[in-house]
Short mmCIF file of C-alpha atoms in Angstrom, two decimals:
data_model
loop_
_atom_site.label_atom_id
_atom_site.label_comp_id
_atom_site.label_asym_id
_atom_site.label_seq_id
_atom_site.Cartn_x
_atom_site.Cartn_y
_atom_site.Cartn_z
CA UNK V 2 -24.04 -2.50 -16.09
CA UNK V 3 -22.15 -0.94 -13.31
CA UNK V 4 -21.11 2.61 -13.73
CA UNK V 5 -17.62 3.71 -12.78
CA UNK V 6 -17.61 4.57 -9.11
CA UNK V 7 -17.28 8.26 -8.52
CA UNK V 8 -14.36 9.45 -6.52
CA UNK V 9 -15.48 9.91 -2.98
CA UNK V 10 -15.50 13.44 -1.67
CA UNK V 11 -13.40 13.98 1.39
CA UNK V 12 -15.26 13.01 4.49
CA UNK V 13 -15.15 16.38 6.13
CA UNK V 14 -12.57 15.19 8.65
CA UNK V 15 -11.56 17.84 11.07
CA UNK V 16 -12.37 21.44 10.26
CA UNK V 17 -13.33 20.15 6.84
CA UNK V 18 -9.95 18.50 6.21
CA UNK V 19 -9.75 14.82 5.43
CA UNK V 20 -7.09 13.38 7.70
CA UNK V 21 -7.87 9.72 7.11
CA UNK V 22 -4.58 9.02 5.33
CA UNK V 23 -2.58 10.56 8.17
CA UNK V 24 -4.64 8.70 10.75
CA UNK V 25 -4.07 5.46 8.86
CA UNK V 26 -0.33 6.00 8.70
CA UNK V 27 -0.18 6.98 12.36
CA UNK V 28 -2.11 3.85 13.30
CA UNK V 29 -5.07 5.21 15.26
CA UNK V 30 -7.89 3.86 13.13
CA UNK V 31 -9.93 0.90 14.32
CA UNK V 32 -10.18 -2.35 12.34
CA UNK V 33 -13.11 -1.30 10.15
CA UNK V 34 -11.69 2.12 9.43
CA UNK V 35 -8.35 0.58 8.51
CA UNK V 36 -9.99 -1.86 6.13
CA UNK V 37 -11.95 0.99 4.54
CA UNK V 38 -8.81 3.09 4.16
CA UNK V 39 -6.94 0.20 2.54
CA UNK V 40 -9.77 -0.45 0.12
CA UNK V 41 -9.84 3.23 -0.77
CA UNK V 42 -6.08 3.34 -1.25
CA UNK V 43 -6.36 0.63 -3.86
CA UNK V 44 -8.53 2.71 -6.11
CA UNK V 45 -7.82 6.33 -5.23
CA UNK V 46 -4.32 7.39 -6.31
CA UNK V 47 -4.45 10.75 -4.52
CA UNK V 48 -5.37 9.03 -1.27
CA UNK V 49 -2.63 6.43 -1.80
CA UNK V 50 -0.12 9.26 -2.34
CA UNK V 51 -1.31 10.87 0.84
CA UNK V 52 -0.69 7.69 2.83
CA UNK V 53 2.79 7.43 1.34
CA UNK V 54 3.44 11.04 2.27
CA UNK V 55 2.65 10.35 5.90
CA UNK V 56 4.45 7.02 6.04
CA UNK V 57 7.57 8.84 4.88
CA UNK V 58 7.09 11.69 7.31
CA UNK V 59 6.65 9.43 10.33
CA UNK V 60 9.43 7.06 9.26
CA UNK V 61 12.17 8.79 11.30
CA UNK V 62 10.31 7.76 14.47
CA UNK V 63 11.19 4.16 13.68
CA UNK V 64 14.79 5.05 14.41
CA UNK V 65 13.83 5.56 18.02
CA UNK V 66 12.54 2.06 18.50
CA UNK V 67 15.01 -0.11 20.38
CA UNK V 68 16.03 -3.10 18.30
CA UNK V 69 15.19 -6.41 19.98
CA UNK V 70 16.77 -9.64 18.88
CA UNK V 71 14.14 -12.21 17.98
CA UNK V 72 14.71 -15.73 19.26
CA UNK V 73 17.40 -17.65 17.35
CA UNK V 74 14.77 -20.20 16.29
CA UNK V 75 12.82 -17.67 14.25
CA UNK V 76 15.08 -17.77 11.22
CA UNK V 77 14.63 -21.53 11.03
CA UNK V 78 10.85 -21.13 11.12
CA UNK V 79 10.99 -18.57 8.34
CA UNK V 80 13.24 -20.81 6.28
CA UNK V 81 10.85 -23.71 6.51
CA UNK V 82 7.87 -21.47 5.80
CA UNK V 83 9.67 -20.22 2.72
CA UNK V 84 10.67 -23.75 1.68
CA UNK V 85 7.08 -24.98 2.03
CA UNK V 86 5.85 -22.53 -0.49
CA UNK V 87 7.08 -22.00 -3.94
CA UNK V 88 8.47 -18.57 -4.28
CA UNK V 89 6.44 -16.36 -6.54
CA UNK V 90 9.63 -15.72 -8.38
CA UNK V 91 11.11 -19.11 -9.12
CA UNK V 92 13.55 -19.64 -6.27
CA UNK V 93 16.08 -21.94 -7.81
CA UNK V 94 16.62 -20.20 -11.08
CA UNK V 95 18.40 -17.05 -12.00
CA UNK V 96 15.49 -15.91 -14.11
CA UNK V 97 13.99 -12.69 -12.86
CA UNK V 98 10.80 -13.27 -14.80
CA UNK V 99 7.70 -12.84 -12.68
CA UNK V 100 5.50 -15.89 -12.48
CA UNK V 101 2.11 -15.32 -14.04
CA UNK V 102 -0.83 -14.94 -11.75
CA UNK V 103 -3.50 -17.62 -11.71
CA UNK V 104 -5.72 -15.51 -13.96
CA UNK V 105 -2.92 -15.04 -16.42
CA UNK V 106 -1.33 -18.43 -15.99
CA UNK V 107 -1.29 -19.37 -19.61
CA UNK V 108 -0.03 -16.10 -20.94
CA UNK V 109 3.47 -15.52 -22.07
CA UNK V 110 6.10 -13.99 -19.91
CA UNK V 111 5.57 -10.29 -20.29
CA UNK V 112 8.15 -8.13 -21.99
CA UNK V 113 8.85 -4.70 -20.70
CA UNK V 114 7.35 -2.14 -22.96
CA UNK V 115 9.41 0.76 -24.14
CA UNK V 116 6.38 2.83 -24.86
CA UNK V 117 5.58 5.05 -21.98
CA UNK V 118 2.46 6.45 -23.50
CA UNK V 119 0.66 5.34 -20.41
CA UNK V 120 2.92 7.31 -18.13
CA UNK V 121 0.13 9.38 -16.63
CA UNK V 122 -1.61 6.24 -15.61
CA UNK V 123 1.56 4.48 -14.53
CA UNK V 124 2.43 7.23 -12.07
CA UNK V 125 -0.95 6.94 -10.43
CA UNK V 126 -0.87 3.17 -10.55
CA UNK V 127 2.54 3.04 -8.93
CA UNK V 128 1.32 5.15 -6.03
CA UNK V 129 -1.46 2.66 -5.57
CA UNK V 130 0.91 -0.28 -5.84
CA UNK V 131 3.43 1.27 -3.47
CA UNK V 132 0.77 1.70 -0.84
CA UNK V 133 -0.93 -1.62 -1.49
CA UNK V 134 2.33 -3.44 -0.96
CA UNK V 135 2.59 -1.95 2.50
CA UNK V 136 -0.40 -3.92 3.63
CA UNK V 137 -0.32 -6.90 1.36
CA UNK V 138 -1.29 -10.05 3.14
CA UNK V 139 -2.58 -8.34 6.23
CA UNK V 140 -6.13 -9.42 5.63
CA UNK V 141 -5.19 -13.06 5.76
CA UNK V 142 -5.84 -15.11 8.81
CA UNK V 143 -2.66 -15.68 10.80
CA UNK V 144 -0.75 -18.46 9.11
CA UNK V 145 -2.75 -18.10 5.93
CA UNK V 146 -0.99 -18.25 2.61
CA UNK V 147 -0.73 -15.06 0.66
CA UNK V 148 -1.80 -15.27 -2.94
CA UNK V 149 1.23 -16.27 -4.97
CA UNK V 150 2.57 -13.99 -7.62
CA UNK V 151 4.19 -10.60 -7.46
CA UNK V 152 2.11 -7.49 -7.44
CA UNK V 153 2.41 -6.76 -10.83
CA UNK V 154 3.72 -4.76 -13.51
CA UNK V 155 4.43 -8.17 -14.95
CA UNK V 156 0.92 -9.24 -15.60
CA UNK V 157 -0.75 -5.88 -15.95
CA UNK V 158 -2.42 -5.10 -19.24
CA UNK V 159 -2.54 -1.62 -20.66
CA UNK V 160 -4.40 -0.10 -23.55
CA UNK V 161 -4.14 3.31 -25.05
CA UNK V 162 -7.34 4.52 -26.62
CA UNK V 163 -7.03 6.91 -29.55
CA UNK V 164 -9.78 9.08 -30.93
CA UNK V 165 -11.02 7.64 -34.19
CA UNK V 166 -11.36 11.07 -35.69
CA UNK V 167 -7.91 12.51 -35.01
CA UNK V 168 -5.82 9.62 -33.73
CA UNK V 169 -5.03 11.58 -30.58
CA UNK V 170 -4.58 9.55 -27.41
CA UNK V 171 -7.48 10.09 -25.10
CA UNK V 172 -7.68 7.43 -22.39
CA UNK V 173 -5.20 5.05 -20.81
CA UNK V 174 -6.56 1.80 -19.47
CA UNK V 175 -4.80 -0.61 -17.18
CA UNK V 176 -6.08 -3.95 -16.02
CA UNK V 177 -4.66 -5.61 -12.92
CA UNK V 178 -5.66 -9.29 -13.01
CA UNK V 179 -4.63 -9.78 -9.40
CA UNK V 180 -7.17 -7.30 -8.22
CA UNK V 181 -9.54 -7.97 -11.10
CA UNK V 182 -9.77 -4.25 -11.46
CA UNK V 183 -9.80 -2.05 -14.52
CA UNK V 184 -8.33 1.41 -14.15
CA UNK V 185 -9.12 4.19 -16.54
CA UNK V 186 -7.21 7.41 -16.79
CA UNK V 187 -8.78 9.80 -19.27
CA UNK V 188 -5.72 11.95 -19.73
CA UNK V 189 -6.91 14.18 -22.52
CA UNK V 190 -10.06 16.13 -22.98
CA UNK V 191 -12.92 14.69 -24.86
CA UNK V 192 -16.39 16.01 -24.69
CA UNK V 193 -19.55 14.17 -23.91
CA UNK V 194 -22.82 15.63 -25.16
CA UNK V 195 -25.40 16.48 -22.54
CA UNK V 196 -27.34 13.58 -21.08
CA UNK V 197 -24.87 11.16 -22.60
CA UNK V 198 -22.24 8.97 -20.99
CA UNK V 199 -18.92 7.64 -22.26
CA UNK V 200 -18.96 3.88 -21.84
CA UNK V 201 -15.94 1.60 -21.91
CA UNK V 202 -16.20 -1.75 -23.64
CA UNK V 203 -14.05 -4.82 -23.55
CA UNK V 204 -14.12 -6.65 -26.88
CA UNK V 205 -12.37 -10.02 -26.57
CA UNK V 206 -11.55 -12.50 -29.30
CA UNK V 207 -15.21 -13.48 -29.77
CA UNK V 208 -15.94 -9.93 -30.95
CA UNK V 209 -18.78 -9.41 -28.52
CA UNK V 210 -18.54 -6.13 -26.58
CA UNK V 211 -18.92 -6.26 -22.81
CA UNK V 212 -19.74 -3.02 -21.00
CA UNK V 213 -17.20 -2.12 -18.29
CA UNK V 214 -18.49 1.16 -16.94
CA UNK V 215 -18.72 4.85 -17.70
CA UNK V 216 -15.91 7.35 -17.44
CA UNK V 217 -15.72 11.12 -17.32
CA UNK V 218 -13.13 13.29 -19.04
CA UNK V 219 -10.18 14.03 -16.78
CA UNK V 220 -11.34 11.79 -13.95
CA UNK V 221 -9.42 8.62 -13.14
CA UNK V 222 -11.74 5.77 -12.29
CA UNK V 223 -11.50 2.16 -11.30
CA UNK V 224 -14.04 -0.54 -11.90
CA UNK V 225 -14.21 -4.14 -10.79
CA UNK V 226 -14.07 -6.67 -13.59
CA UNK V 227 -17.09 -8.97 -13.37
CA UNK V 228 -15.93 -12.56 -12.71
CA UNK V 229 -17.39 -13.83 -15.96
CA UNK V 230 -15.25 -11.41 -17.98
CA UNK V 231 -11.93 -11.90 -16.20
CA UNK V 232 -10.54 -14.54 -18.50
CA UNK V 233 -11.48 -12.38 -21.48
CA UNK V 234 -9.16 -9.57 -20.50
CA UNK V 235 -5.91 -10.55 -22.15
CA UNK V 236 -3.39 -9.17 -24.57
CA UNK V 237 -5.00 -8.60 -27.94
CA UNK V 238 -8.47 -7.85 -26.61
CA UNK V 239 -9.87 -4.56 -27.84
CA UNK V 240 -11.11 -1.70 -25.71
CA UNK V 241 -13.55 0.83 -27.10
CA UNK V 242 -15.23 3.97 -25.88
CA UNK V 243 -18.72 4.81 -27.06
CA UNK V 244 -21.15 7.62 -26.40
CA UNK V 245 -24.36 6.26 -24.95
CA UNK V 246 -27.64 7.76 -23.82
CA UNK V 247 -27.73 7.76 -20.06
CA UNK V 248 -29.51 4.69 -18.72
CA UNK V 249 -29.19 2.95 -22.07
CA UNK V 250 -29.41 -0.81 -21.98
CA UNK V 251 -25.89 -2.00 -22.63
CA UNK V 252 -26.52 -5.72 -22.86
CA UNK V 253 -26.44 -5.83 -26.62
CA UNK V 254 -23.36 -3.72 -27.16
CA UNK V 255 -22.86 -0.05 -27.97
CA UNK V 256 -25.93 1.82 -29.17
CA UNK V 257 -24.09 5.06 -29.85
CA UNK V 258 -20.97 5.96 -31.86
CA UNK V 259 -17.62 4.48 -30.90
CA UNK V 260 -15.33 7.50 -30.55
CA UNK V 261 -12.06 5.85 -29.51
CA UNK V 262 -10.46 2.45 -29.37
CA UNK V 263 -7.27 0.57 -28.64
CA UNK V 264 -5.94 -2.87 -27.76
CA UNK V 265 -4.61 -4.48 -24.60
CA UNK V 266 -0.88 -5.06 -24.44
CA UNK V 267 1.01 -6.78 -21.71
CA UNK V 268 3.66 -4.75 -19.96
CA UNK M 4 28.54 0.45 7.41
CA UNK M 5 27.33 3.95 6.82
CA UNK M 6 23.61 4.58 6.51
CA UNK M 7 23.96 4.88 2.74
CA UNK M 8 25.92 1.66 2.44
CA UNK M 9 23.38 -0.12 4.58
CA UNK M 10 20.58 1.21 2.45
CA UNK M 11 22.26 0.23 -0.80
CA UNK M 12 23.10 -3.20 0.46
CA UNK M 13 19.51 -3.76 1.55
CA UNK M 14 18.13 -2.51 -1.74
CA UNK M 15 20.39 -4.89 -3.63
CA UNK M 16 19.50 -7.76 -1.32
CA UNK M 17 15.78 -7.12 -1.90
CA UNK M 18 16.35 -7.13 -5.64
CA UNK M 19 18.11 -10.49 -5.28
CA UNK M 20 15.28 -11.84 -3.13
CA UNK M 21 12.88 -10.84 -5.89
CA UNK M 22 14.85 -13.17 -8.15
CA UNK M 23 14.48 -16.03 -5.70
CA UNK M 24 17.83 -15.77 -3.94
CA UNK M 25 17.42 -17.34 -0.50
CA UNK M 26 20.83 -16.26 0.71
CA UNK M 27 19.78 -12.69 0.04
CA UNK M 28 16.69 -13.23 2.19
CA UNK M 29 18.99 -14.18 5.01
CA UNK M 30 20.98 -11.01 4.46
CA UNK M 31 17.79 -8.99 4.67
CA UNK M 32 16.77 -10.87 7.80
CA UNK M 33 20.11 -10.39 9.50
CA UNK M 34 20.18 -6.73 8.75
CA UNK M 35 16.60 -5.91 9.70
CA UNK M 36 15.02 -8.46 12.03
CA UNK M 37 16.05 -6.81 15.30
CA UNK M 38 14.60 -3.48 14.21
CA UNK M 39 11.38 -5.09 12.98
CA UNK M 40 11.15 -7.11 16.19
CA UNK M 41 11.46 -3.90 18.19
CA UNK M 42 8.70 -2.26 16.15
CA UNK M 43 6.34 -5.24 16.53
CA UNK M 44 7.09 -5.76 20.19
CA UNK M 45 6.18 -2.19 21.03
CA UNK M 46 2.80 -2.75 19.41
CA UNK M 47 1.99 -6.32 20.48
CA UNK M 48 3.82 -6.51 23.81
CA UNK M 49 4.25 -10.20 23.35
CA UNK M 50 7.31 -11.92 21.97
CA UNK M 51 5.47 -14.88 20.45
CA UNK M 52 3.02 -12.69 18.63
CA UNK M 53 5.74 -10.33 17.49
CA UNK M 54 7.68 -13.28 16.10
CA UNK M 55 4.60 -14.59 14.32
CA UNK M 56 4.23 -11.21 12.66
CA UNK M 57 7.92 -11.20 11.78
CA UNK M 58 7.57 -14.59 10.18
CA UNK M 59 4.62 -13.40 8.09
CA UNK M 60 6.55 -10.30 7.17
CA UNK M 61 9.60 -12.14 5.84
CA UNK M 62 7.47 -14.65 3.99
CA UNK M 63 5.71 -11.67 2.40
CA UNK M 64 9.11 -10.22 1.56
CA UNK M 65 10.05 -13.52 -0.05
CA UNK M 66 7.03 -13.48 -2.32
CA UNK M 67 6.79 -9.76 -2.89
CA UNK M 68 10.26 -8.32 -2.78
CA UNK M 69 9.86 -7.37 -6.43
CA UNK M 70 7.22 -4.88 -5.39
CA UNK M 71 9.77 -2.79 -3.54
CA UNK M 72 10.47 0.23 -5.68
CA UNK M 73 13.28 2.50 -4.50
CA UNK M 74 11.94 5.16 -6.85
CA UNK M 75 8.99 5.71 -4.59
CA UNK M 76 11.19 7.39 -2.02
CA UNK M 77 10.74 4.84 0.75
CA UNK M 78 13.99 3.48 2.12
CA UNK M 79 14.10 -0.32 2.19
CA UNK M 80 14.11 -0.41 5.98
CA UNK M 81 11.07 1.88 6.11
CA UNK M 82 9.32 -0.33 3.59
CA UNK M 83 10.03 -3.45 5.65
CA UNK M 84 9.23 -1.85 8.98
CA UNK M 85 5.98 -0.44 7.61
CA UNK M 86 4.87 -3.84 6.35
CA UNK M 87 5.67 -5.36 9.75
CA UNK M 88 4.04 -2.49 11.59
CA UNK M 89 0.85 -2.75 9.53
CA UNK M 90 0.67 -6.47 10.15
CA UNK M 91 1.26 -5.94 13.86
CA UNK M 92 -1.45 -3.28 14.09
CA UNK M 93 -3.81 -5.55 12.23
CA UNK M 94 -3.13 -8.34 14.65
CA UNK M 95 -3.56 -6.00 17.59
CA UNK M 96 -7.00 -5.07 16.21
CA UNK M 97 -8.03 -8.64 15.50
CA UNK M 98 -9.80 -10.70 18.10
CA UNK M 99 -7.28 -13.46 17.47
CA UNK M 100 -4.85 -11.77 19.74
CA UNK M 101 -3.95 -13.74 22.83
CA UNK M 102 -4.41 -11.71 25.95
CA UNK M 103 -1.47 -11.47 28.27
CA UNK M 104 0.05 -14.52 26.70
CA UNK M 105 3.42 -13.88 28.12
CA UNK M 106 4.62 -10.87 30.02
CA UNK M 107 7.39 -9.15 28.20
CA UNK M 108 10.58 -7.96 29.68
CA UNK M 109 8.80 -4.76 30.49
CA UNK M 110 11.80 -2.66 31.25
CA UNK M 111 13.50 -3.10 27.92
CA UNK M 112 10.59 -3.27 25.56
CA UNK M 113 8.33 -0.69 27.11
CA UNK M 114 10.96 1.79 28.05
CA UNK M 115 9.66 5.27 27.53
CA UNK M 116 10.91 6.69 24.30
CA UNK M 117 10.45 10.23 25.48
CA UNK M 118 14.08 10.93 26.34
CA UNK M 119 15.22 9.54 23.02
CA UNK M 120 12.47 11.42 21.24
CA UNK M 121 14.08 14.66 22.26
CA UNK M 122 17.14 13.68 20.37
CA UNK M 123 16.46 12.03 17.07
CA UNK M 124 19.98 11.00 16.30
CA UNK M 125 19.62 10.73 12.59
CA UNK M 126 21.07 13.57 10.65
CA UNK M 127 18.64 13.19 7.78
CA UNK M 128 16.65 16.24 6.80
CA UNK M 129 13.41 14.34 7.24
CA UNK M 130 14.27 13.40 10.79
CA UNK M 131 15.32 16.94 11.62
CA UNK M 132 12.11 18.36 10.17
CA UNK M 133 9.92 15.90 12.03
CA UNK M 134 11.71 16.54 15.27
CA UNK M 135 11.41 20.29 14.91
CA UNK M 136 7.73 20.09 13.97
CA UNK M 137 6.88 17.72 16.82
CA UNK M 138 8.69 20.14 19.08
CA UNK M 139 6.34 22.90 18.04
CA UNK M 140 3.31 20.98 19.28
CA UNK M 141 2.09 21.17 22.82
CA UNK M 142 4.02 18.62 24.83
CA UNK M 143 0.95 16.50 25.59
CA UNK M 144 -0.16 16.48 22.00
CA UNK M 145 3.26 15.46 20.78
CA UNK M 146 3.31 12.69 23.35
CA UNK M 147 -0.06 11.45 22.09
CA UNK M 148 1.21 11.39 18.52
CA UNK M 149 4.38 9.54 19.46
CA UNK M 150 2.57 7.02 21.63
CA UNK M 151 0.02 6.40 18.88
CA UNK M 152 2.81 5.73 16.43
CA UNK M 153 4.91 3.49 18.67
CA UNK M 154 2.05 1.47 20.09
CA UNK M 155 -0.44 1.49 17.25
CA UNK M 156 -3.31 2.09 19.64
CA UNK M 157 -6.76 3.28 18.61
CA UNK M 158 -8.06 6.67 19.66
CA UNK M 159 -10.20 5.00 22.33
CA UNK M 160 -7.38 3.03 23.95
CA UNK M 161 -5.02 5.95 23.81
CA UNK M 162 -7.63 8.19 25.46
CA UNK M 163 -7.94 5.69 28.31
CA UNK M 164 -4.21 5.55 28.67
CA UNK M 165 -3.85 9.29 28.79
CA UNK M 166 -6.95 9.67 30.98
CA UNK M 167 -8.76 12.12 28.70
CA UNK M 168 -12.11 11.83 26.92
CA UNK M 169 -11.71 10.22 23.53
CA UNK M 170 -13.15 13.29 21.79
CA UNK M 171 -10.43 15.38 23.37
CA UNK M 172 -7.73 12.98 22.33
CA UNK M 173 -9.09 12.82 18.81
CA UNK M 174 -8.97 16.55 18.46
CA UNK M 175 -5.45 16.70 19.92
CA UNK M 176 -4.22 14.25 17.35
CA UNK M 177 -6.11 15.69 14.42
CA UNK M 178 -5.01 19.19 15.24
CA UNK M 179 -1.46 17.89 15.61
CA UNK M 180 -1.61 16.18 12.23
CA UNK M 181 -2.77 19.39 10.60
CA UNK M 182 -0.05 21.40 12.28
CA UNK M 183 2.54 18.80 11.40
CA UNK M 184 1.54 18.91 7.77
CA UNK M 185 1.75 22.71 7.69
CA UNK M 186 5.08 22.68 9.48
CA UNK M 187 6.58 19.88 7.38
CA UNK M 188 5.50 21.51 4.16
CA UNK M 189 7.07 24.77 5.16
CA UNK M 190 10.32 22.94 5.85
#
């Protein structure tokens, strides 16, 4: 099973400082470097925050750009492009409900959750989302259709894992079906014995645990959801954390003790 | 409209677009398309390409307006212009770009921003801080930073333009970014 990717160290940059976020926001990176920065921003909240910081700082320069009227025909083109596609948000109705993503198409319209237990994660996730939305769609070929569906709080699943022993919250998990990515934010200390790893498990309705990846105390991590498991991640599925020997075979489920668990809820 | 009124109106219009209100999309378009066109034209130097990017941008806005979150501290116009700018830079980098498709009205679109850059008109604190901090850089370095921002050029292209080795240009810009950060954080 794949292990949670470790956060990349800064690349050394200039005089040891990583300036990639600033260079991205300024616009001097080449195509490959830009793509790498965008991929990193999707999983590294600190890096995403850094891009936002620079976007905001450079924003006043936009005021200096002379406005130029586009041709009068452009609005018509946009209107027909918009009419050709169904809005992600139900154009003709007054309902603000987000439309489910393809992966979540048969799930109920999400209700906002009043429980902000996952705040630590949500802050980080919103930095990621705020940056991601700045370049949404850019990787499409010109004229290509962006994936329908809002970036979404709507379809995101969250789980709060509590320690079995004390009931204390220990890890917040979020799953973004649009990116097929699981985010883990271990926001409280838990200890892992030497030469052991803390493994996350997804336990869907069939009761069979699927290994998601390892996490470390205090370190946010993101892990891609294997395609075969994507339809299993839905509200009601359980998430568990077990202590495993390093390099344990995880195909048959946890071999060590399950120390924390929780269930996915839609937000 | 004052800046605040404009901002509020745009924020409300985006919220309406997120609910599928096409009239609100037109409001957003009316209020922002000339600015976004200016931003894209500086980067792409071609009206057709700039309009293609604008079209993509507003279609993206149509499908994703709900992702705009005023709480993140980005004004709606900055959000929109940044989406358009990123798309324009991406197109500039892609091989798909038509070369010299149509000469632009050079005088208006490529006018040097330098005179204006000395006088950021906005009274916002952010603008004042940026202006002061850019002013503390060596003139050439500040020019490189501004040109990079307005034109979205890579280090290599910018080095050619400014007739310096690309290593030199890179270190100008990186040093400038470091000094800007220090200066802006002290502000």
